[in-house]
Coordinates of C-alpha atoms in Angstrom, one line a residue:
M29 CA -106.4 -24.7 137.7
G30 CA -102.8 -24.8 138.7
H31 CA -102.5 -28.2 136.8
I32 CA -103.4 -26.6 133.7
V33 CA -101.9 -23.2 133.6
H34 CA -98.1 -22.3 134.2
R35 CA -97.5 -20.5 137.3
T36 CA -95.7 -17.7 135.7
P37 CA -92.5 -15.8 137.1
L38 CA -92.5 -12.4 139.0
L39 CA -89.3 -10.9 137.8
T40 CA -87.4 -8.1 139.0
S41 CA -84.8 -5.7 137.7
A42 CA -82.5 -3.4 139.7
T43 CA -81.9 -1.3 136.7
T44 CA -85.6 -0.5 136.2
D45 CA -86.2 0.4 140.0
Q46 CA -83.2 2.6 140.1
I47 CA -84.3 4.4 136.9
L48 CA -88.1 4.7 138.3
G49 CA -87.4 5.3 141.9
K50 CA -89.7 2.3 143.0
H51 CA -89.7 -1.6 143.3
V52 CA -91.2 -3.0 140.0
Y53 CA -92.2 -6.4 139.8
F54 CA -92.8 -7.9 136.1
K55 CA -95.6 -10.6 135.9
M56 CA -94.4 -12.6 133.2
E57 CA -97.4 -13.9 131.2
N58 CA -95.4 -14.0 127.9
Q59 CA -94.0 -17.2 129.5
Q60 CA -97.6 -18.5 130.0
K61 CA -98.6 -21.4 127.8
T62 CA -99.3 -20.4 124.3
G63 CA -97.2 -16.9 125.0
A64 CA -100.0 -14.9 126.7
F65 CA -102.4 -14.5 129.5
K66 CA -105.5 -15.6 127.4
F67 CA -105.1 -19.3 128.1
R68 CA -106.1 -18.8 131.7
G69 CA -109.4 -17.2 130.7
A70 CA -110.2 -20.0 127.9
S71 CA -109.2 -22.8 130.5
Y72 CA -111.4 -21.4 133.2
K73 CA -114.4 -20.8 130.8
L74 CA -113.9 -24.5 129.6
M75 CA -113.6 -26.1 132.9
Q76 CA -117.2 -24.7 133.8
L77 CA -118.7 -26.4 130.9
K78 CA -120.8 -29.6 131.4
K79 CA -119.5 -32.7 129.7
S80 CA -122.4 -32.5 127.4
Q81 CA -121.5 -29.0 126.3
L82 CA -117.8 -29.9 125.7
R83 CA -119.1 -32.7 123.4
K84 CA -120.5 -30.2 121.5
G85 CA -117.6 -28.2 121.1
V86 CA -116.4 -24.5 121.6
I87 CA -116.2 -21.7 119.2
T88 CA -114.8 -18.3 118.9
A89 CA -113.2 -15.7 116.8
S90 CA -109.8 -14.2 117.1
A91 CA -106.7 -13.3 115.1
G92 CA -104.5 -13.4 118.0
N93 CA -103.6 -14.9 121.3
H94 CA -107.2 -15.7 122.4
A95 CA -107.3 -18.1 119.3
Q96 CA -104.4 -20.2 120.8
G97 CA -105.6 -20.1 124.3
V98 CA -109.2 -21.4 123.4
A99 CA -107.4 -24.2 120.9
L100 CA -105.2 -25.4 123.9
A101 CA -107.8 -25.3 126.4
A102 CA -110.2 -27.2 124.3
R103 CA -107.3 -30.1 123.6
K104 CA -106.5 -30.2 127.1
L105 CA -110.6 -30.9 128.0
G106 CA -111.2 -32.9 125.2
A107 CA -113.3 -30.4 123.2
K108 CA -113.4 -29.7 119.6
A109 CA -112.5 -26.0 118.9
T110 CA -113.6 -24.0 116.0
I111 CA -111.8 -20.7 115.4
F112 CA -112.9 -18.2 113.2
M113 CA -109.8 -15.7 111.8
P114 CA -109.8 -12.9 109.4
E115 CA -108.3 -13.8 105.9
G116 CA -105.5 -11.4 106.6
T117 CA -104.2 -13.4 109.7
P118 CA -100.5 -14.2 109.6
L119 CA -99.9 -17.8 108.6
A120 CA -97.6 -18.4 111.7
K121 CA -100.8 -17.5 114.1
V122 CA -103.1 -19.8 111.7
N123 CA -100.6 -22.6 112.0
A124 CA -99.9 -22.1 115.6
T125 CA -103.8 -22.5 116.2
R126 CA -104.3 -25.3 114.0
N127 CA -101.1 -27.1 115.8
Y128 CA -103.3 -26.9 119.1
G129 CA -105.9 -29.1 117.1
A130 CA -108.6 -26.4 116.4
D131 CA -110.3 -26.0 113.2
V132 CA -109.6 -22.7 111.6
V133 CA -112.0 -20.8 109.5
L134 CA -110.5 -18.0 107.5
T135 CA -113.2 -15.5 106.4
G136 CA -113.8 -11.5 106.2
E137 CA -111.2 -8.7 106.0
S138 CA -111.4 -7.7 109.8
F139 CA -112.0 -9.1 113.2
Q140 CA -115.5 -7.8 113.2
E141 CA -116.6 -9.7 109.9
A142 CA -114.8 -13.1 111.5
Y143 CA -116.8 -12.4 114.7
K144 CA -120.1 -12.1 112.9
A145 CA -119.6 -15.2 110.9
S146 CA -118.7 -17.2 114.1
V147 CA -121.9 -16.0 115.8
V148 CA -124.0 -17.6 112.9
H149 CA -122.0 -20.7 112.9
Q150 CA -122.5 -21.2 116.8
K151 CA -126.3 -21.0 116.6
E152 CA -126.1 -23.7 113.7
L153 CA -123.8 -25.8 115.6
G154 CA -125.0 -25.3 119.1
A155 CA -121.6 -25.1 120.4
T156 CA -120.4 -22.8 123.4
Y157 CA -119.2 -19.3 122.5
V158 CA -116.0 -18.2 124.2
H159 CA -115.7 -14.7 123.8
P160 CA -112.2 -13.1 124.1
F161 CA -113.3 -10.6 127.0
D162 CA -117.1 -10.2 127.4
D163 CA -117.5 -13.1 129.8
Y164 CA -117.5 -13.4 133.5
D165 CA -115.9 -16.9 133.5
V166 CA -113.2 -15.8 131.2
M167 CA -112.5 -12.5 133.3
T168 CA -112.5 -14.7 136.4
G169 CA -109.8 -17.0 134.7
Q170 CA -107.7 -13.8 133.7
G171 CA -108.0 -12.7 137.5
T172 CA -106.1 -15.9 138.6
M173 CA -102.8 -14.2 137.8
V174 CA -103.5 -11.6 140.7
M175 CA -103.8 -14.3 143.1
E176 CA -100.3 -15.7 142.1
M177 CA -98.8 -12.1 142.0
L178 CA -99.7 -11.4 145.4
R179 CA -98.4 -14.8 146.9
Q180 CA -95.4 -14.2 145.1
E181 CA -95.2 -10.6 146.5
D182 CA -97.6 -9.4 149.2
R183 CA -96.3 -5.7 149.4
I184 CA -97.5 -4.9 145.7
D185 CA -99.5 -1.7 146.1
T186 CA -100.2 -0.9 142.5
I187 CA -100.9 -2.9 139.2
L188 CA -100.7 -1.7 135.9
V189 CA -102.8 -3.8 133.2
P190 CA -102.9 -3.4 129.3
I191 CA -106.8 -2.8 128.2
G192 CA -108.3 -3.8 124.9
G193 CA -111.7 -5.2 125.5
G194 CA -111.4 -5.1 129.2
G195 CA -111.6 -8.8 130.2
L196 CA -107.8 -8.8 131.7
I197 CA -108.3 -5.8 133.7
S198 CA -111.7 -6.8 135.0
G199 CA -110.6 -9.8 136.2
V200 CA -107.3 -8.6 137.8
A201 CA -109.3 -5.3 139.5
V202 CA -111.8 -7.7 141.1
A203 CA -109.6 -10.2 142.3
A204 CA -106.9 -7.3 143.6
K205 CA -109.8 -5.6 145.5
H206 CA -111.0 -8.7 146.8
V207 CA -107.6 -9.4 148.3
N208 CA -107.0 -5.8 149.2
R209 CA -109.3 -3.1 148.5
N210 CA -106.3 -0.3 149.0
I211 CA -104.3 -2.0 146.0
K212 CA -104.7 0.6 143.0
V213 CA -105.3 -0.9 139.7
I214 CA -104.4 1.4 136.8
G215 CA -105.5 0.5 133.2
V216 CA -103.4 1.3 130.1
Q217 CA -104.7 1.7 126.4
A218 CA -102.9 2.7 123.2
S219 CA -103.4 6.2 122.1
G220 CA -104.4 4.7 118.7
A221 CA -107.3 2.5 120.2
P222 CA -108.9 4.4 123.4
A223 CA -112.2 3.4 123.4
I224 CA -112.2 2.4 127.0
F225 CA -110.0 5.3 128.1
Q226 CA -112.5 7.6 126.6
S227 CA -115.7 5.7 127.9
Y228 CA -114.1 5.6 131.6
H229 CA -113.3 9.4 131.7
S230 CA -116.7 10.6 130.1
N231 CA -119.3 8.6 131.7
S232 CA -120.8 7.4 128.3
V233 CA -119.7 4.7 126.1
K234 CA -117.4 5.6 123.2
T235 CA -116.5 3.5 120.4
T236 CA -113.8 4.4 117.6
K237 CA -114.3 3.8 114.0
T238 CA -110.8 3.0 113.2
V239 CA -107.8 1.9 115.4
S240 CA -104.2 2.2 114.7
T241 CA -101.3 0.8 117.1
I242 CA -98.5 -1.4 117.0
A243 CA -100.2 -3.0 120.0
D244 CA -102.4 -5.3 117.9
G245 CA -103.6 -7.4 121.0
I246 CA -105.3 -4.4 122.7
A247 CA -106.6 -2.8 119.4
V248 CA -110.4 -3.1 120.1
K249 CA -112.9 -0.7 118.8
E250 CA -115.5 -0.8 121.5
P251 CA -115.6 -1.6 125.1
G252 CA -117.3 -4.8 126.2
E253 CA -120.9 -4.6 127.7
L254 CA -119.9 -6.5 130.6
T255 CA -116.4 -5.2 131.2
L256 CA -117.0 -1.3 131.2
P257 CA -119.2 -1.4 134.2
I258 CA -116.6 -3.5 136.3
I259 CA -113.9 -0.9 135.1
R260 CA -115.8 2.0 136.0
N261 CA -116.6 0.5 139.5
Y262 CA -113.0 -1.3 140.3
V263 CA -110.4 0.4 138.4
D264 CA -108.8 3.6 139.8
D265 CA -107.5 5.2 136.6
V266 CA -107.1 4.6 132.7
V267 CA -104.1 6.2 131.0
T268 CA -102.8 5.9 127.6
V269 CA -99.5 5.3 125.9
S270 CA -98.2 6.1 122.3
D271 CA -96.6 3.8 119.9
K272 CA -93.2 5.4 120.3
E273 CA -93.5 4.9 124.2
I274 CA -94.8 1.2 123.8
A275 CA -91.8 0.5 121.1
S276 CA -89.3 2.0 123.7
A277 CA -90.6 -0.4 126.3
I278 CA -90.0 -3.5 124.0
V279 CA -86.8 -2.5 123.2
Y280 CA -85.6 -1.6 126.7
M281 CA -86.8 -5.0 128.1
L282 CA -85.1 -6.9 125.2
E283 CA -81.9 -5.1 126.2
R284 CA -82.1 -5.1 129.9
N285 CA -84.1 -8.4 131.0
K286 CA -83.4 -10.4 127.7
T287 CA -87.2 -11.1 127.3
L288 CA -89.8 -10.4 124.3
M289 CA -93.0 -8.5 124.8
E290 CA -95.3 -8.0 122.2
G291 CA -96.9 -4.4 121.7
A292 CA -99.9 -5.2 124.0
G293 CA -97.7 -6.8 126.6
A294 CA -95.3 -3.8 126.7
A295 CA -98.2 -1.2 127.3
A296 CA -98.0 -1.2 131.1
L297 CA -94.2 -0.9 131.1
A298 CA -94.6 1.9 128.7
A299 CA -97.1 3.7 130.8
L300 CA -94.8 3.4 134.1
F301 CA -92.0 5.2 132.2
A302 CA -94.4 7.8 130.7
H303 CA -96.5 8.4 133.9
N304 CA -94.2 7.3 136.5
D305 CA -94.4 10.7 138.4
K306 CA -97.9 10.6 138.7
I307 CA -97.8 6.9 139.8
H308 CA -97.4 6.9 143.7
S309 CA -96.3 3.4 144.4
R310 CA -93.4 1.7 146.2
H311 CA -94.2 -1.7 144.8
C312 CA -95.6 -1.6 141.6
G313 CA -96.9 -4.6 139.6
V314 CA -96.7 -4.4 135.7
I315 CA -98.6 -7.1 133.7
V316 CA -96.5 -8.4 130.7
S317 CA -99.6 -9.8 128.9
G318 CA -98.0 -11.7 126.1
G319 CA -94.9 -11.9 123.9
N320 CA -96.2 -13.2 120.5
L321 CA -94.5 -10.5 118.5
D322 CA -94.1 -10.8 114.9
I323 CA -90.4 -10.5 114.5
G324 CA -90.7 -9.0 111.1
K325 CA -92.2 -5.6 112.9
M326 CA -88.8 -5.4 114.7
A327 CA -87.3 -3.0 112.4
K328 CA -90.2 -0.6 112.6
I329 CA -90.3 -1.0 116.5
Q330 CA -86.5 -0.1 116.7
E331 CA -87.1 3.2 114.5
L332 CA -90.3 4.2 116.6
A333 CA -88.2 3.9 119.6
N334 CA -85.3 6.0 118.5
Q335 CA -88.1 8.7 117.9
S336 CA -89.1 8.5 121.3
H337 CA -88.1 11.0 124.3
P338 CA -84.2 11.5 124.0
M339 CA -83.7 10.4 127.7
E340 CA -85.7 7.3 127.0
T341 CA -83.9 6.7 123.7
K342 CA -80.7 6.4 125.5
K343 CA -82.1 4.0 127.9
T344 CA -83.7 1.9 125.2
S345 CA -81.2 2.0 122.5
I346 CA -80.1 -1.5 121.3
A347 CA -78.3 -2.9 118.3
L348 CA -80.3 -5.3 116.5

């Protein structure tokens, strides 16, 4: 798969190491093609399809990074992609997806409505459905980043991973434990979208009626049917972070490392700052899952960061 996806950098930061008292390694999937890790899972999924399946095309629903990942993967592998997006999806995302060659269908107020419409359309077309997370091939594709990480730095003993529907952490956890079963894998959810956090800690399936977080990439209302059992079996802990903590992490990375993370991409670093004393690690990997931030939200993010813990605000103040 190396000829299709970027081998993204593993970034270190002396300042971050000093603040946290551990070696921290940032896996920069915000520098992946399309600006997020989703391109890995989509590419791997499409590479498993027969030519006859590729000819019938692929279909999905997404208002975010998955849309662009599927669109570009389809273009590279010569398949037609149809992507259903909610009507309120920002024009920049719609255009980016169309620019990769996909047909975009705008329908419904929410992702859920777009998803339902896409499932109906898939049955009519006979195209292959590429689910954003609840698909073993998609999970396997996401897990390729761990193989890269551990080749780039084999001392990593803990990996922090953002969780929405759980496709990324499922792939990461299985791959990491396959290489070294002692590697700890810690999942991170936004406190405003905690379905997997609650499900993991309660031994039952929890869904949330509404989600509210600046981390739109992980604002998922219910766990995946396929991902939740894997998370229970392979993941060592799941924690949550507040929007203020996520905002602080975004601002911190802009200031210290001159790099832009989206809300979901900042969740793992936010957790490392928030829960550092409980994360016993000497060499800690942090997955920066994406960088497709709507710049119009930057003023709100700055404001939230300034409301964060005083010690953090000092570390993360930035003049924008």
